[in-house]
């Protein structure tokens, strides 16, 4: 059985925070605001995986009301989602992600992001795509107020596997 999942996330900029994208520390004067490290790209990827599994979203799995996730490393959370995916009888066939950011330029970091996310998922970097784009100065991304990201995944599982349930 094949399952497709789609994920989306958005975070505003905040002064005095590190900018972490795809698990990579990107040189910048400001980072993204959020309860965890606000890695918008990894958050979209986790939501896509959870969506394909029909297992809710990251807000349910890692609620921002839980102090345990304050400042959490999103790559560590992705590792947990990957383990849940395997525990439920699924494997990642492919993932593709896009991040929209007016600045900073992300092209030099895309391969490192792919490697970092693939490692957390336990797959080859060939199974994870990363694209970066601007919004031609349109909208909140174009005004450099924040960033947004999308992800799609294809999971494969056995027809005999029980459906994923929330505990």
Coordinates of N, CA and C in Angstrom, one line a residue:
X1 N 0.8 -1.2 0.0 CA 0.0 0.0 0.0 C 0.9 1.2 0.0
X2 N 0.6 2.2 -0.9 CA 1.3 3.5 -0.9 C 0.4 4.5 -0.3
X3 N 1.1 5.5 0.4 CA 0.4 6.6 1.0 C 1.2 7.9 0.7
X4 N 0.4 8.9 0.4 CA 1.0 10.2 0.1 C 0.7 11.1 1.3
X5 N 1.6 12.0 1.7 CA 1.4 12.9 2.8 C 1.9 14.3 2.4
X6 N 1.2 15.3 2.8 CA 1.6 16.7 2.5 C 1.7 17.5 3.9
X7 N 2.8 18.3 4.0 CA 3.0 19.1 5.2 C 3.3 20.5 4.8
X8 N 2.9 21.4 5.7 CA 3.1 22.8 5.6 C 3.4 23.4 7.0
X9 N 4.3 24.4 7.0 CA 4.6 25.1 8.2 C 5.1 26.5 7.9
X10 N 4.9 27.4 8.9 CA 5.3 28.8 8.7 C 5.8 29.3 10.1
X11 N 6.8 30.1 10.1 CA 7.3 30.8 11.3 C 7.7 32.2 11.0
X12 N 7.5 33.1 11.9 CA 8.0 34.4 11.8 C 9.4 34.5 12.3
X13 N 10.1 35.6 11.8 CA 11.5 35.8 12.3 C 11.5 36.4 13.7
X14 N 12.6 36.1 14.4 CA 12.8 36.7 15.7 C 14.3 37.0 15.9
X15 N 14.5 38.2 16.3 CA 15.9 38.6 16.6 C 16.5 37.7 17.8
X16 N 17.8 37.5 17.7 CA 18.4 36.8 18.9 C 18.3 35.3 18.9
X17 N 17.8 34.7 17.8 CA 17.6 33.2 17.7 C 18.5 32.7 16.6
X18 N 18.9 31.5 16.7 CA 19.6 30.8 15.6 C 18.6 30.5 14.5
X19 N 19.1 30.5 13.3 CA 18.3 30.1 12.2 C 18.7 28.6 11.9
X20 N 17.8 27.7 12.2 CA 18.0 26.3 11.9 C 17.0 25.9 10.8
X21 N 17.5 25.3 9.7 CA 16.7 24.9 8.6 C 17.2 23.5 8.1
X22 N 16.3 22.5 8.1 CA 16.7 21.2 7.7 C 17.7 20.6 8.6
X23 N 17.8 21.1 9.9 CA 18.8 20.6 10.8 C 20.1 21.3 10.7
X24 N 20.2 22.3 9.9 CA 21.5 23.0 9.6 C 21.4 24.4 10.2
X25 N 22.5 24.8 10.9 CA 22.6 26.1 11.5 C 23.0 27.1 10.3
X26 N 22.1 27.9 9.9 CA 22.4 28.9 8.8 C 22.8 30.2 9.4
X27 N 24.0 30.7 8.9 CA 24.4 32.1 9.4 C 23.4 33.1 9.1
X28 N 22.9 33.8 10.1 CA 21.9 34.8 9.9 C 21.8 35.7 11.2
X29 N 21.4 36.9 11.1 CA 21.3 37.8 12.2 C 20.0 37.5 13.0
X30 N 19.1 36.7 12.5 CA 17.9 36.3 13.2 C 17.4 34.9 12.8
X31 N 16.7 34.3 13.7 CA 16.2 33.0 13.5 C 14.7 33.0 13.4
X32 N 14.1 31.9 13.6 CA 12.6 31.8 13.5 C 12.0 31.6 14.9
X33 N 10.9 32.1 15.1 CA 10.2 32.1 16.4 C 9.4 30.9 16.5
X34 N 9.5 30.2 17.6 CA 8.7 29.0 17.9 C 9.0 28.4 19.2
X35 N 8.2 27.4 19.7 CA 8.4 26.7 20.9 C 9.6 25.9 20.9
X36 N 9.9 25.2 19.8 CA 11.1 24.4 19.6 C 12.1 25.2 18.9
X37 N 13.0 24.6 18.2 CA 14.0 25.4 17.4 C 13.4 26.1 16.2
X38 N 12.1 25.8 15.9 CA 11.3 26.5 14.8 C 11.9 26.1 13.4
X39 N 12.4 24.9 13.3 CA 12.9 24.5 12.0 C 11.7 24.2 11.1
X40 N 11.3 25.2 10.3 CA 10.1 25.2 9.5 C 10.1 24.1 8.5
X41 N 11.3 23.8 8.0 CA 11.4 22.7 6.9 C 11.2 21.4 7.5
X42 N 11.8 21.1 8.6 CA 11.7 19.8 9.3 C 10.2 19.6 9.8
X43 N 9.6 20.7 10.3 CA 8.2 20.6 10.8 C 7.3 20.3 9.6
X44 N 7.5 20.8 8.4 CA 6.7 20.5 7.3 C 6.9 19.0 6.9
X45 N 8.1 18.5 7.0 CA 8.4 17.2 6.6 C 7.8 16.2 7.6
X46 N 7.8 16.5 8.9 CA 7.2 15.7 9.9 C 5.7 15.6 9.7
X47 N 5.1 16.7 9.4 CA 3.6 16.7 9.2 C 3.3 15.9 8.0
X48 N 4.1 16.0 6.9 CA 3.8 15.2 5.7 C 3.9 13.7 6.1
X49 N 4.8 13.2 6.8 CA 4.9 11.8 7.2 C 3.8 11.4 8.1
X50 N 3.5 12.2 9.1 CA 2.3 11.9 10.0 C 1.0 11.9 9.2
X51 N 0.9 12.8 8.2 CA -0.3 12.8 7.4 C -0.5 11.6 6.5
X52 N 0.6 11.1 6.0 CA 0.6 9.9 5.2 C 0.2 8.7 6.0
X53 N 0.6 8.7 7.3 CA 0.3 7.6 8.2 C -1.1 7.8 8.8
X54 N -1.8 8.9 8.6 CA -3.1 9.2 9.2 C -2.9 9.3 10.7
X55 N -1.8 9.9 11.1 CA -1.5 9.9 12.6 C -1.5 11.3 13.1
X56 N -2.3 12.2 12.6 CA -2.4 13.6 13.1 C -1.3 14.5 12.6
X57 N -0.8 15.3 13.5 CA 0.2 16.3 13.1 C 1.1 16.5 14.3
X58 N 2.2 17.4 14.0 CA 3.2 17.6 15.1 C 2.6 18.3 16.3
X59 N 1.6 19.1 16.1 CA 1.0 19.8 17.2 C 0.4 18.8 18.2
X60 N -0.1 17.7 17.7 CA -0.7 16.7 18.6 C 0.4 15.8 19.2
X61 N 1.4 15.5 18.4 CA 2.5 14.6 18.9 C 3.5 15.4 19.8
X62 N 3.8 16.6 19.5 CA 4.7 17.4 20.3 C 4.1 18.8 20.6
X63 N 3.1 18.8 21.5 CA 2.3 20.1 21.7 C 3.2 21.2 22.3
X64 N 3.0 22.4 21.8 CA 3.7 23.5 22.3 C 3.3 23.9 23.7
X65 N 2.3 23.3 24.2 CA 2.0 23.5 25.6 C 2.8 22.6 26.6
X66 N 3.6 21.7 26.0 CA 4.4 20.8 26.8 C 5.8 21.4 27.0
X67 N 6.2 21.7 28.2 CA 7.6 22.3 28.4 C 8.7 21.4 28.0
X68 N 8.4 20.1 27.8 CA 9.5 19.2 27.4 C 10.0 19.5 26.0
X69 N 9.2 20.2 25.2 CA 9.5 20.5 23.8 C 10.0 21.9 23.6
X70 N 10.2 22.7 24.7 CA 10.7 24.0 24.6 C 12.1 24.0 24.1
X71 N 12.4 24.7 23.0 CA 13.8 24.7 22.5 C 14.2 23.4 21.9
X72 N 13.3 22.4 21.7 CA 13.6 21.1 21.2 C 14.3 21.2 19.8
X73 N 15.2 20.2 19.6 CA 15.9 20.0 18.4 C 15.0 19.3 17.4
X74 N 14.6 19.9 16.4 CA 13.6 19.3 15.5 C 14.1 18.1 14.8
X75 N 15.4 18.0 14.6 CA 16.0 16.8 14.0 C 15.7 15.6 14.9
X76 N 15.9 15.8 16.2 CA 15.6 14.7 17.2 C 14.1 14.3 17.1
X77 N 13.2 15.3 16.9 CA 11.8 15.0 16.8 C 11.5 14.3 15.5
X78 N 12.2 14.6 14.4 CA 12.1 13.9 13.2 C 12.5 12.4 13.3
X79 N 13.6 12.2 14.1 CA 14.0 10.8 14.4 C 12.9 10.0 15.1
X80 N 12.2 10.7 16.0 CA 11.1 10.0 16.7 C 9.9 9.7 15.7
X81 N 9.6 10.7 14.8 CA 8.6 10.5 13.8 C 9.0 9.3 12.9
X82 N 10.3 9.2 12.5 CA 10.8 8.2 11.7 C 10.6 6.8 12.4
X83 N 10.9 6.8 13.7 CA 10.7 5.5 14.4 C 9.3 5.1 14.5
X84 N 8.4 6.1 14.7 CA 7.0 5.8 14.7 C 6.5 5.3 13.4
X85 N 7.0 5.9 12.3 CA 6.7 5.4 10.9 C 7.1 4.0 10.8
X86 N 8.3 3.6 11.2 CA 8.8 2.2 11.0 C 7.9 1.3 11.9
X87 N 7.7 1.8 13.2 CA 6.9 0.9 14.1 C 5.5 0.6 13.6
X88 N 4.9 1.5 12.8 CA 3.6 1.4 12.2 C 3.7 0.6 10.9
X89 N 4.9 0.1 10.5 CA 5.0 -0.7 9.3 C 5.2 0.0 8.0
X90 N 5.6 1.3 8.1 CA 5.8 2.1 6.9 C 7.3 2.4 6.7
X91 N 7.6 2.6 5.4 CA 9.0 3.0 5.1 C 8.9 4.2 4.1
X92 N 9.8 5.1 4.2 CA 9.8 6.3 3.3 C 10.4 5.9 2.0
X93 N 9.5 6.1 0.9 CA 10.0 5.8 -0.4 C 10.7 7.1 -1.0
X94 N 10.0 8.3 -0.7 CA 10.6 9.5 -1.2 C 10.0 10.7 -0.5
X95 N 10.7 11.8 -0.4 CA 10.3 13.0 0.2 C 10.8 14.2 -0.6
X96 N 10.0 15.2 -0.8 CA 10.4 16.4 -1.5 C 9.9 17.6 -0.7
X97 N 10.8 18.6 -0.5 CA 10.5 19.7 0.3 C 10.8 21.0 -0.4
X98 N 10.1 22.1 -0.1 CA 10.4 23.4 -0.6 C 10.3 24.4 0.6
X99 N 11.3 25.3 0.6 CA 11.3 26.4 1.6 C 11.3 27.7 0.9
X100 N 10.4 28.6 1.3 CA 10.3 29.9 0.7 C 10.9 30.9 1.7
X101 N 11.9 31.6 1.2 CA 12.6 32.6 2.1 C 13.2 33.7 1.1
X102 N 13.0 34.9 1.5 CA 13.6 36.0 0.7 C 15.1 36.1 1.0
X103 N 15.4 35.9 2.3 CA 16.8 36.0 2.7 C 16.9 35.2 4.0
X104 N 18.0 34.6 4.3 CA 19.2 34.6 3.5 C 19.1 33.6 2.4
X105 N 20.1 33.6 1.5 CA 20.2 32.7 0.4 C 20.5 31.3 0.9
X106 N 19.7 30.4 0.5 CA 19.8 29.0 1.0 C 20.5 28.0 0.1
X107 N 20.7 28.3 -1.1 CA 21.3 27.4 -2.1 C 22.6 26.7 -1.5
X108 N 23.5 27.4 -0.9 CA 24.7 26.7 -0.4 C 24.5 25.7 0.7
X109 N 23.3 25.6 1.2 CA 23.0 24.7 2.4 C 22.1 23.6 2.0
X110 N 21.6 23.5 0.8 CA 20.5 22.6 0.5 C 21.0 21.1 0.6
X111 N 22.2 20.8 0.1 CA 22.8 19.5 0.2 C 23.0 19.0 1.6
X112 N 23.5 19.9 2.5 CA 23.7 19.6 3.9 C 22.3 19.3 4.6
X113 N 21.3 20.1 4.2 CA 19.9 19.9 4.7 C 19.4 18.5 4.3
X114 N 19.6 18.2 3.1 CA 19.2 16.8 2.6 C 19.9 15.7 3.4
X115 N 21.2 15.9 3.6 CA 21.9 14.8 4.3 C 21.5 14.7 5.7
X116 N 21.2 15.9 6.4 CA 20.8 15.9 7.8 C 19.5 15.3 8.0
X117 N 18.5 15.7 7.1 CA 17.1 15.1 7.3 C 17.1 13.6 6.9
X118 N 17.9 13.2 5.8 CA 17.9 11.8 5.4 C 18.5 11.0 6.6
X119 N 19.5 11.5 7.2 CA 20.2 10.7 8.3 C 19.1 10.5 9.4
X120 N 18.4 11.5 9.8 CA 17.4 11.4 10.8 C 16.3 10.4 10.4
X121 N 16.0 10.3 9.2 CA 15.0 9.4 8.7 C 15.5 8.0 8.4
X122 N 16.9 7.8 8.4 CA 17.5 6.5 8.2 C 17.4 6.1 6.8
X123 N 17.5 7.1 5.8 CA 17.5 6.8 4.4 C 18.6 7.5 3.7
X124 N 18.9 7.2 2.5 CA 19.9 7.8 1.7 C 19.4 9.2 1.3
X125 N 20.4 10.2 1.2 CA 20.0 11.5 0.8 C 19.3 11.6 -0.6
X126 N 19.4 10.5 -1.4 CA 18.7 10.4 -2.6 C 17.2 10.4 -2.5
X127 N 16.8 10.0 -1.3 CA 15.3 9.9 -1.0 C 14.7 11.2 -0.5
X128 N 15.5 12.3 -0.3 CA 15.1 13.5 0.2 C 15.5 14.7 -0.7
X129 N 14.5 15.4 -1.2 CA 14.7 16.6 -2.0 C 14.5 17.9 -1.2
X130 N 15.3 18.9 -1.5 CA 15.2 20.2 -0.9 C 15.4 21.2 -2.0
X131 N 14.3 22.1 -2.0 CA 14.4 23.2 -3.0 C 14.2 24.5 -2.1
X132 N 14.8 25.6 -2.6 CA 14.6 26.9 -2.0 C 14.1 27.9 -3.0
X133 N 13.2 28.8 -2.6 CA 12.7 29.8 -3.6 C 12.5 31.1 -2.8
X134 N 12.4 32.2 -3.5 CA 11.9 33.4 -2.9 C 10.4 33.6 -3.3
X135 N 9.8 34.6 -2.9 CA 8.5 34.9 -3.3 C 8.4 36.2 -4.1
X136 N 9.6 36.6 -4.7 CA 9.7 37.8 -5.6 C 9.2 39.0 -4.8
X137 N 9.6 39.0 -3.5 CA 9.3 40.1 -2.6 C 7.8 40.3 -2.3
X138 N 7.0 39.3 -2.6 CA 5.5 39.3 -2.4 C 5.2 38.7 -1.0
X139 N 4.2 39.2 -0.3 CA 3.7 38.6 0.9 C 4.6 38.7 2.1
X140 N 4.3 38.0 3.2 CA 5.1 38.1 4.4 C 6.5 37.6 4.2
X141 N 6.6 36.6 3.3 CA 8.0 36.0 3.1 C 8.8 37.1 2.3
X142 N 8.2 37.7 1.3 CA 8.9 38.7 0.5 C 9.2 40.0 1.3
X143 N 8.4 40.3 2.4 CA 8.7 41.4 3.2 C 9.7 41.0 4.3
X144 N 10.2 39.8 4.2 CA 11.2 39.2 5.2 C 10.7 39.2 6.6
X145 N 9.4 38.9 6.8 CA 8.8 38.7 8.1 C 8.9 37.3 8.6
X146 N 9.1 36.3 7.7 CA 9.2 34.9 8.1 C 9.5 34.0 6.9
X147 N 9.3 32.7 7.2 CA 9.5 31.7 6.2 C 8.4 30.7 6.2
X148 N 8.2 30.0 5.1 CA 7.3 28.9 5.0 C 7.9 27.8 4.3
X149 N 7.3 26.6 4.5 CA 7.9 25.4 3.9 C 6.8 24.4 3.6
X150 N 7.0 23.6 2.6 CA 6.0 22.5 2.2 C 6.8 21.2 2.0
X151 N 6.2 20.1 2.3 CA 6.8 18.8 2.0 C 5.7 17.9 1.5
X152 N 6.1 17.0 0.7 CA 5.3 15.8 0.3 C 6.1 14.6 0.5
X153 N 5.5 13.5 0.9 CA 6.2 12.2 1.1 C 5.4 11.1 0.4
X154 N 6.1 10.1 0.1 CA 5.5 8.8 -0.3 C 6.0 7.7 0.6
X155 N 5.0 7.1 1.3 CA 5.3 6.0 2.2 C 4.8 4.7 1.6
X156 N 5.5 3.6 2.0 CA 5.0 2.3 1.6 C 4.8 1.5 2.8
X157 N 3.7 0.8 2.9 CA 3.4 -0.1 4.0 C 2.7 -1.4 3.5
X158 N 2.7 -2.4 4.3 CA 2.0 -3.6 3.9 C 0.5 -3.4 4.0
X159 N -0.2 -4.0 3.1 CA -1.7 -4.0 3.1 C -2.2 -4.6 4.4
X160 N -1.5 -5.5 5.0 CA -1.9 -6.2 6.2 C -1.6 -5.4 7.5
X161 N -0.9 -4.3 7.4 CA -0.6 -3.6 8.6 C -1.9 -2.9 9.1
X162 N -2.0 -2.9 10.4 CA -3.1 -2.2 11.0 C -3.0 -0.7 10.8
X163 N -4.1 0.0 10.7 CA -4.1 1.4 10.6 C -3.4 2.1 11.8
X164 N -2.7 3.1 11.5 CA -2.1 3.9 12.6 C -3.1 4.4 13.5
X165 N -2.9 4.3 14.8 CA -3.9 4.9 15.8 C -3.2 5.8 16.7
X166 N -3.9 6.8 17.2 CA -3.4 7.7 18.2 C -3.5 7.1 19.5
X167 N -2.5 7.2 20.4 CA -2.6 6.7 21.7 C -2.8 7.8 22.7

